[in-house]
Short mmCIF file of C-alpha atoms and ligand atoms in Angstrom, two decimals:
data_model
loop_
_atom_site.label_atom_id
_atom_site.label_comp_id
_atom_site.label_asym_id
_atom_site.label_seq_id
_atom_site.Cartn_x
_atom_site.Cartn_y
_atom_site.Cartn_z
CA UNK F 1 -23.67 -6.48 3.86
CA UNK F 2 -20.79 -4.30 5.08
CA UNK F 3 -21.09 -0.50 5.28
CA UNK F 4 -17.60 0.84 4.76
CA UNK F 5 -15.76 4.13 5.33
CA UNK F 6 -12.36 4.70 3.66
CA UNK F 7 -9.92 7.43 4.71
CA UNK F 8 -7.19 8.50 2.26
CA UNK F 9 -9.38 6.99 -0.48
CA UNK F 10 -7.91 8.95 -3.38
CA UNK F 11 -4.35 7.68 -2.88
CA UNK F 12 -2.50 4.90 -4.69
CA UNK F 13 -4.06 2.10 -2.63
CA UNK F 14 -7.38 3.75 -1.75
CA UNK F 15 -8.39 4.53 -5.31
CA UNK F 16 -8.21 0.84 -6.25
CA UNK F 17 -9.63 -0.56 -3.00
CA UNK F 18 -12.59 1.81 -3.42
CA UNK F 19 -13.42 0.45 -6.87
CA UNK F 20 -13.20 -3.19 -5.70
CA UNK F 21 -15.18 -2.63 -2.51
CA UNK F 22 -17.90 -0.70 -4.36
CA UNK F 23 -18.19 -3.52 -6.86
CA UNK F 24 -18.40 -6.07 -4.03
CA UNK F 25 -20.64 -4.33 -1.50
CA UNK F 26 -22.50 -1.72 -3.60
CA UNK F 27 -21.50 1.87 -4.32
CA UNK F 28 -23.70 3.49 -1.66
CA UNK F 29 -22.25 1.16 1.00
CA UNK F 30 -18.70 2.43 0.45
CA UNK F 31 -18.26 6.01 1.66
CA UNK F 32 -14.94 7.57 0.73
CA UNK F 33 -13.06 10.49 2.31
CA UNK F 34 -9.83 12.34 1.67
CA UNK F 35 -8.23 15.64 2.58
CA UNK F 36 -8.16 16.68 -1.11
CA UNK F 37 -10.65 16.59 -3.97
CA UNK F 38 -8.45 17.71 -6.87
CA UNK F 39 -7.98 14.16 -8.17
CA UNK F 40 -10.03 10.96 -8.49
CA UNK F 41 -12.96 12.78 -10.13
CA UNK F 42 -14.60 9.53 -11.26
CA UNK F 43 -14.54 8.06 -7.72
CA UNK F 44 -15.79 11.29 -6.18
CA UNK F 45 -18.69 11.58 -8.59
CA UNK F 46 -19.66 7.91 -8.65
CA UNK F 47 -20.58 7.51 -4.96
CA UNK F 48 -20.60 9.08 -1.49
CA UNK F 49 -17.53 11.28 -0.92
CA UNK F 50 -16.60 13.72 1.86
CA UNK F 51 -13.68 16.08 2.19
CA UNK F 52 -12.40 15.17 5.68
CA UNK F 53 -9.14 15.25 7.60
CA UNK F 54 -8.80 11.86 9.29
CA UNK F 55 -7.81 13.66 12.51
CA UNK F 56 -11.17 15.46 12.58
CA UNK F 57 -13.07 13.17 14.96
CA UNK F 58 -16.25 15.23 14.84
CA UNK F 59 -16.53 15.06 11.06
CA UNK F 60 -15.67 11.35 10.87
CA UNK F 61 -18.16 10.57 13.64
CA UNK F 62 -20.93 12.36 11.72
CA UNK F 63 -20.13 10.28 8.63
CA UNK F 64 -19.99 7.01 10.59
CA UNK F 65 -23.32 7.76 12.29
CA UNK F 66 -25.20 9.00 9.25
CA UNK F 67 -24.07 6.11 7.01
CA UNK F 68 -24.26 3.47 9.80
CA UNK F 69 -20.66 2.44 9.04
CA UNK F 70 -19.45 -0.90 10.45
CA UNK F 71 -16.00 -1.20 8.83
CA UNK F 72 -13.25 1.41 8.37
CA UNK F 73 -10.35 1.10 5.94
CA UNK F 74 -7.93 3.66 7.37
CA UNK F 75 -5.48 4.44 4.56
CA UNK F 76 -4.54 8.09 5.15
CA UNK F 77 -0.83 8.36 5.98
CA UNK F 78 2.45 9.93 4.87
CA UNK F 79 4.74 7.45 3.12
CA UNK F 80 8.41 6.88 3.87
CA UNK F 81 10.24 9.49 1.76
CA UNK F 82 7.68 12.24 2.41
CA UNK F 83 7.66 11.34 6.10
CA UNK F 84 11.43 11.58 6.30
CA UNK F 85 11.27 15.08 4.80
CA UNK F 86 8.50 16.08 7.28
CA UNK F 87 9.02 13.88 10.34
CA UNK F 88 6.79 15.71 12.82
CA UNK F 89 3.93 16.06 10.34
CA UNK F 90 4.27 12.34 9.65
CA UNK F 91 4.20 11.47 13.34
CA UNK F 92 1.11 13.62 13.82
CA UNK F 93 -0.83 12.37 10.79
CA UNK F 94 0.12 8.69 11.07
CA UNK F 95 -0.51 8.35 14.82
CA UNK F 96 -3.20 10.97 15.57
CA UNK F 97 -5.20 9.93 12.50
CA UNK F 98 -5.14 6.30 13.60
CA UNK F 99 -6.07 7.14 17.21
CA UNK F 100 -9.04 9.19 15.98
CA UNK F 101 -10.26 6.27 13.85
CA UNK F 102 -9.77 3.75 16.67
CA UNK F 103 -11.73 5.93 19.11
CA UNK F 104 -14.66 6.10 16.69
CA UNK F 105 -14.41 2.36 15.98
CA UNK F 106 -14.65 1.68 19.72
CA UNK F 107 -17.69 3.92 20.15
CA UNK F 108 -19.57 2.67 17.07
CA UNK F 109 -18.39 -0.99 17.04
CA UNK F 110 -16.55 -0.79 13.71
CA UNK F 111 -13.91 -3.19 12.43
CA UNK F 112 -10.72 -1.41 11.29
CA UNK F 113 -8.20 -2.27 8.55
CA UNK F 114 -4.87 -0.41 8.90
CA UNK F 115 -1.98 -1.11 6.54
CA UNK F 116 1.42 -1.44 8.14
CA UNK F 117 4.59 -1.79 6.08
CA UNK F 118 8.00 -3.38 5.51
CA UNK F 119 9.08 -0.05 7.05
CA UNK F 120 8.51 -1.49 10.55
CA UNK F 121 11.85 -3.30 10.25
CA UNK F 122 15.26 -1.70 10.72
CA UNK F 123 18.96 -2.36 10.17
CA UNK F 124 19.17 -4.77 13.12
CA UNK F 125 16.41 -7.01 11.72
CA UNK F 126 17.38 -10.20 9.85
CA UNK F 127 17.47 -9.09 6.18
CA UNK F 128 16.70 -12.36 4.44
CA UNK F 129 13.50 -14.32 4.99
CA UNK F 130 12.63 -11.77 7.66
CA UNK F 131 10.41 -13.66 10.09
CA UNK F 132 6.92 -12.67 11.19
CA UNK F 133 7.92 -12.16 14.82
CA UNK F 134 11.34 -10.52 15.09
CA UNK F 135 13.31 -7.41 16.08
CA UNK F 136 11.62 -4.12 15.08
CA UNK F 137 13.90 -1.10 15.55
CA UNK F 138 13.15 1.06 12.46
CA UNK F 139 15.30 4.12 11.83
CA UNK F 140 12.85 6.02 9.59
CA UNK F 141 10.05 8.17 11.02
CA UNK F 142 7.63 6.28 8.76
CA UNK F 143 8.71 2.98 10.33
CA UNK F 144 8.43 4.39 13.84
CA UNK F 145 4.83 5.50 13.19
CA UNK F 146 3.99 2.11 11.66
CA UNK F 147 5.36 0.15 14.66
CA UNK F 148 3.36 2.44 16.95
CA UNK F 149 0.32 1.79 14.73
CA UNK F 150 0.66 -1.99 14.95
CA UNK F 151 0.96 -1.80 18.74
CA UNK F 152 -1.96 0.58 19.29
CA UNK F 153 -4.17 -1.55 17.03
CA UNK F 154 -3.23 -4.64 19.07
CA UNK F 155 -3.98 -2.67 22.23
CA UNK F 156 -7.48 -1.62 21.07
CA UNK F 157 -8.15 -5.24 20.25
CA UNK F 158 -7.01 -6.89 23.48
CA UNK F 159 -8.04 -4.03 25.81
CA UNK F 160 -11.38 -3.02 24.27
CA UNK F 161 -12.25 -5.82 21.84
CA UNK F 162 -12.14 -3.62 18.71
CA UNK F 163 -11.86 -5.83 15.61
CA UNK F 164 -8.58 -4.41 14.30
CA UNK F 165 -6.74 -6.12 11.42
CA UNK F 166 -3.77 -5.24 9.23
CA UNK F 167 -0.92 -6.36 7.00
CA UNK F 168 2.68 -5.28 6.48
CA UNK F 169 2.51 -4.38 2.79
CA UNK F 170 5.67 -4.38 0.71
CA UNK F 171 6.14 -1.78 -2.08
CA UNK F 172 2.94 -1.57 -4.13
CA UNK F 173 3.05 -1.35 -7.92
CA UNK F 174 0.06 -0.05 -9.85
CA UNK F 175 -1.11 1.93 -12.89
CA UNK F 176 -4.23 3.79 -11.77
CA UNK F 177 -3.03 6.40 -9.26
CA UNK F 178 0.64 7.42 -8.93
CA UNK F 179 2.44 6.50 -5.70
CA UNK F 180 2.46 9.07 -2.90
CA UNK F 181 6.12 9.57 -1.95
CA UNK F 182 7.59 6.23 -0.94
CA UNK F 183 11.00 4.61 -1.21
CA UNK F 184 9.59 1.92 -3.51
CA UNK F 185 8.10 4.41 -6.01
CA UNK F 186 10.91 3.65 -8.49
CA UNK F 187 9.36 0.24 -9.15
CA UNK F 188 6.24 1.97 -10.50
CA UNK F 189 7.97 4.87 -12.28
CA UNK F 190 10.24 2.48 -14.19
CA UNK F 191 7.29 1.05 -16.17
CA UNK F 192 5.96 4.49 -17.16
CA UNK F 193 9.46 5.55 -18.25
CA UNK F 194 10.02 2.26 -20.11
CA UNK F 195 6.87 2.73 -22.18
CA UNK F 196 7.27 6.45 -22.80
CA UNK F 197 11.05 6.90 -23.08
CA UNK F 198 12.59 3.42 -23.25
CA UNK F 199 14.93 4.41 -20.44
CA UNK F 200 14.79 5.15 -16.71
CA UNK F 201 17.10 6.79 -14.17
CA UNK F 202 16.68 4.99 -10.86
CA UNK F 203 17.19 6.63 -7.45
CA UNK F 204 18.16 3.34 -5.75
CA UNK F 205 21.26 1.25 -6.46
CA UNK F 206 20.81 -1.56 -8.96
CA UNK F 207 21.40 -4.32 -6.41
CA UNK F 208 18.90 -3.09 -3.76
CA UNK F 209 16.45 -5.91 -3.07
CA UNK F 210 13.01 -5.11 -1.60
CA UNK F 211 9.69 -6.94 -1.29
CA UNK F 212 7.02 -5.86 -3.78
CA UNK F 213 3.41 -6.63 -4.74
CA UNK F 214 1.12 -5.86 -7.70
CA UNK F 215 -1.96 -3.84 -6.77
CA UNK F 216 -4.59 -6.51 -7.60
CA UNK F 217 -2.95 -8.73 -4.96
CA UNK F 218 -2.81 -5.86 -2.43
CA UNK F 219 -6.53 -5.19 -2.88
CA UNK F 220 -7.32 -8.90 -2.64
CA UNK F 221 -5.37 -9.11 0.64
CA UNK F 222 -7.21 -6.13 2.16
CA UNK F 223 -10.59 -7.67 1.37
CA UNK F 224 -9.66 -11.24 2.34
CA UNK F 225 -8.22 -10.34 5.75
CA UNK F 226 -11.35 -8.33 6.62
CA UNK F 227 -13.53 -11.29 5.66
CA UNK F 228 -11.35 -13.89 7.45
CA UNK F 229 -12.51 -15.82 10.50
CA UNK F 230 -11.31 -13.63 13.42
CA UNK F 231 -10.69 -16.65 15.62
CA UNK F 232 -7.84 -17.73 13.35
CA UNK F 233 -6.04 -14.34 13.33
CA UNK F 234 -3.27 -14.65 15.90
CA UNK F 235 -1.16 -11.89 14.28
CA UNK F 236 -4.08 -9.50 13.81
CA UNK F 237 -2.43 -6.22 12.90
CA UNK F 238 0.97 -7.10 11.57
CA UNK F 239 0.94 -9.89 9.00
CA UNK F 240 4.10 -9.99 6.89
CA UNK F 241 2.89 -10.00 3.29
CA UNK F 242 4.85 -10.34 0.07
CA UNK F 243 4.48 -11.48 -3.51
CA UNK F 244 8.01 -11.07 -4.89
CA UNK F 245 11.40 -9.59 -4.11
CA UNK F 246 13.62 -8.01 -6.76
CA UNK F 247 16.26 -5.33 -7.39
CA UNK F 248 16.06 -2.49 -9.96
CA UNK F 249 18.59 -4.35 -12.15
CA UNK F 250 16.48 -7.49 -12.09
CA UNK F 251 13.27 -5.57 -12.82
CA UNK F 252 15.01 -3.89 -15.78
CA UNK F 253 15.97 -7.36 -17.06
CA UNK F 254 12.32 -8.46 -17.00
CA UNK F 255 11.27 -5.27 -18.81
CA UNK F 256 13.87 -6.06 -21.52
CA UNK F 257 12.07 -9.38 -22.19
CA UNK F 258 9.30 -7.23 -23.73
CA UNK F 259 11.20 -4.02 -24.63
CA UNK F 260 14.72 -5.18 -25.57
CA UNK F 261 15.97 -1.61 -26.13
CA UNK F 262 15.15 -0.52 -22.55
CA UNK F 263 18.09 1.02 -20.63
CA UNK F 264 18.41 1.74 -16.91
CA UNK F 265 20.72 4.41 -15.39
CA UNK F 266 21.37 5.31 -11.77
CA UNK F 267 21.43 8.60 -9.83
CA UNK F 268 21.28 7.61 -6.19
CA UNK F 269 19.14 9.56 -3.71
CA UNK F 270 20.99 9.10 -0.39
CA UNK F 271 17.84 9.58 1.72
CA UNK F 272 15.80 6.90 -0.02
CA UNK F 273 18.82 4.60 -0.40
CA UNK F 274 19.37 4.76 3.38
CA UNK F 275 15.72 3.90 4.02
CA UNK F 276 15.84 1.01 1.55
CA UNK F 277 19.08 -0.30 3.10
CA UNK F 278 17.36 -0.49 6.47
CA UNK F 279 14.48 -2.66 5.15
CA UNK F 280 14.46 -6.42 4.51
CA UNK F 281 15.64 -7.91 1.23
CA UNK F 282 12.74 -10.33 1.44
CA UNK F 283 10.24 -11.36 4.11
CA UNK F 284 8.55 -14.66 4.80
CA UNK F 285 4.75 -14.49 5.03
CA UNK F 286 3.92 -17.92 6.38
CA UNK F 287 1.58 -16.63 9.15
CA UNK F 288 -0.68 -14.88 6.61
CA UNK F 289 -0.78 -18.03 4.48
CA UNK F 290 -1.69 -20.25 7.43
CA UNK F 291 -3.98 -17.94 9.41
CA UNK F 292 -6.15 -16.58 6.56
CA UNK F 293 -5.08 -18.35 3.38
CA UNK F 294 -2.99 -15.58 1.77
CA UNK F 295 -1.67 -16.43 -1.69
CA UNK F 296 -0.49 -13.87 -4.29
CA UNK F 297 -1.39 -14.27 -7.96
CA UNK F 298 1.25 -12.09 -9.64
CA UNK F 299 5.00 -12.69 -9.85
CA UNK F 300 7.52 -10.29 -11.44
CA UNK F 301 7.00 -11.58 -14.97
CA UNK F 302 3.18 -11.54 -14.86
CA UNK F 303 3.17 -8.06 -13.31
CA UNK F 304 5.68 -6.70 -15.84
CA UNK F 305 3.68 -8.04 -18.76
CA UNK F 306 0.45 -6.54 -17.42
CA UNK F 307 1.95 -3.14 -16.51
CA UNK F 308 3.56 -2.79 -19.94
CA UNK F 309 0.37 -3.83 -21.76
CA UNK F 310 -1.82 -1.38 -19.83
CA UNK F 311 0.61 1.54 -20.12
CA UNK F 312 1.40 0.87 -23.78
CA UNK F 313 -2.31 1.10 -24.60
CA UNK F 314 -2.68 4.24 -22.49
CA UNK F 315 0.24 6.05 -24.10
CA UNK F 316 -0.27 4.62 -27.60
CA UNK F 317 -0.69 8.01 -29.31
CA UNK F 318 2.42 9.38 -27.67
CA UNK F 319 4.59 6.36 -28.49
CA UNK F 320 3.27 6.11 -32.07
CA UNK F 321 4.11 9.76 -32.64
CA UNK F 322 7.65 8.99 -31.54
CA UNK F 323 7.82 5.99 -33.88
CA UNK F 324 8.19 3.50 -31.00
CA UNK F 325 7.13 -0.13 -31.15
CA UNK F 326 4.35 -1.55 -28.98
CA UNK F 327 5.02 -4.41 -26.57
P1 LIG B 1 -0.92 7.71 -0.81
O1 LIG B 1 0.05 8.73 -0.35
O2 LIG B 1 -0.98 7.37 -2.24
O3 LIG B 1 -2.40 8.12 -0.35
C1 LIG B 1 -2.66 8.64 0.93
C2 LIG B 1 -3.94 9.46 0.82
O4 LIG B 1 -4.19 10.01 2.11
C3 LIG B 1 -3.84 10.62 -0.16
O5 LIG B 1 -4.91 10.59 -1.08
C4 LIG B 1 -3.88 11.86 0.72
O6 LIG B 1 -4.53 12.96 0.13
C5 LIG B 1 -4.64 11.34 1.93
N1 LIG B 1 -4.39 12.12 3.14
C6 LIG B 1 -3.24 12.73 3.52
N2 LIG B 1 -3.41 13.37 4.68
C7 LIG B 1 -4.69 13.16 5.05
C8 LIG B 1 -5.46 13.55 6.16
N3 LIG B 1 -4.96 14.32 7.14
N4 LIG B 1 -6.74 13.14 6.23
C9 LIG B 1 -7.28 12.39 5.24
N5 LIG B 1 -6.60 11.98 4.17
C10 LIG B 1 -5.31 12.37 4.07
O7 LIG B 1 -0.64 6.41 0.07
P2 LIG B 1 -0.99 4.89 -0.31
O8 LIG B 1 0.15 4.34 -1.04
O9 LIG B 1 -2.34 4.81 -0.89
O10 LIG B 1 -0.94 4.24 1.15
C11 LIG B 1 -2.12 3.90 1.85
C12 LIG B 1 -1.71 3.19 3.12
O11 LIG B 1 -0.98 2.00 2.77
C13 LIG B 1 -0.77 3.98 4.04
O12 LIG B 1 -1.07 3.68 5.37
C14 LIG B 1 0.61 3.45 3.70
O13 LIG B 1 1.50 3.59 4.75
C15 LIG B 1 0.27 1.99 3.43
N6 LIG B 1 1.27 1.33 2.61
C16 LIG B 1 1.46 1.70 1.31
C17 LIG B 1 2.46 1.08 0.57
C18 LIG B 1 2.71 1.47 -0.87
O14 LIG B 1 3.69 0.98 -1.47
N7 LIG B 1 1.87 2.32 -1.48
C19 LIG B 1 3.23 0.07 1.14
C20 LIG B 1 3.04 -0.26 2.48
C21 LIG B 1 2.03 0.36 3.21
N1 LIG B 2 6.06 1.62 -0.34
C1 LIG B 2 6.13 2.21 0.95
C2 LIG B 2 7.18 3.28 0.98
O1 LIG B 2 8.12 3.17 0.25
C3 LIG B 2 6.46 1.15 1.97
O2 LIG B 2 5.58 1.24 3.00
O3 LIG B 2 7.03 4.18 1.76
#
């Protein structure tokens, strides 16, 4: 049985990984931490939780020792748009936090999962079917910290034998916790706006293609890679991973299959558009499929149907009051 510590557990990804890991390994075996406690009340009250900055080695060490942790899911980070607005804070949090976790993992023999991102690629990378092993010259601070993260995780593995593993997630779409300041946030917001207002104003251009994934697949990947046979993991910390690639215009078209009156408008945010332009249109994820059997379950249609169903139920009172139809 694993004994797991999660940093950044109350974020978009952490809140859903926590629930799945607690179901799989037992609530008391999944200790969660975050720098805030003003959200995620249910998670905080349902199992072990500590307020902890992931750069605070002393505090994390105490938690690892007292709970006899053997696996760390290190999720605390600043995402691309927030990082670009606060580049030095992002550098500090994303690299110092990871180094702190790796140092503890080395001392207490823990395995470490660290998510990397499509942000590790830059404008000089091949944009279509971006290969697993290719040029990585990102222009965003987020991307720079993520490339550094992949490399330092590789280093702790080959130099010290720490069992580090990770994936390059695409944009993640979910309906439990709102996204934390990324360039791909529009692809989540659009569903909330579709259900509540039947229209959405998008901050990226309609023809901007990016890789995306529905949260159940992202959680599945994080669990599967940590349970995979380590001998087969040649690309330990940097597996390209995708489930679908689409543009805002295309996503709006799929929403119209279920909400025909839905309209999309555009008001471009130059900062996030520039970041999106520097990322791949779509990646290939052959290495993940071959080395640990990665296979997504949701495509754009299945995800759209599910998101709209969940959100329609959640906002039923609101939409009924406005005389709107359900999906
Ligand atoms: P998020 O912003 O939703 O959550 C991050 C969490 O970290 C927050 O709860 C925040 O309070 C916490 N945090 C911030 N500073 C901290 C600190 N100093 N110490 C401890 N906790 C701190 O982010 P997310 O979307 O859940 O992302 C999790 C990981 O996945 C990140 O490494 C991110 O780069 C990666 N990732 C996310 C996406 C995506 O689309 N969400 C895509 C690719 C990679
Ligand atoms: N979804 C993330 C972002 O936009 C990609 O890592 O920052």
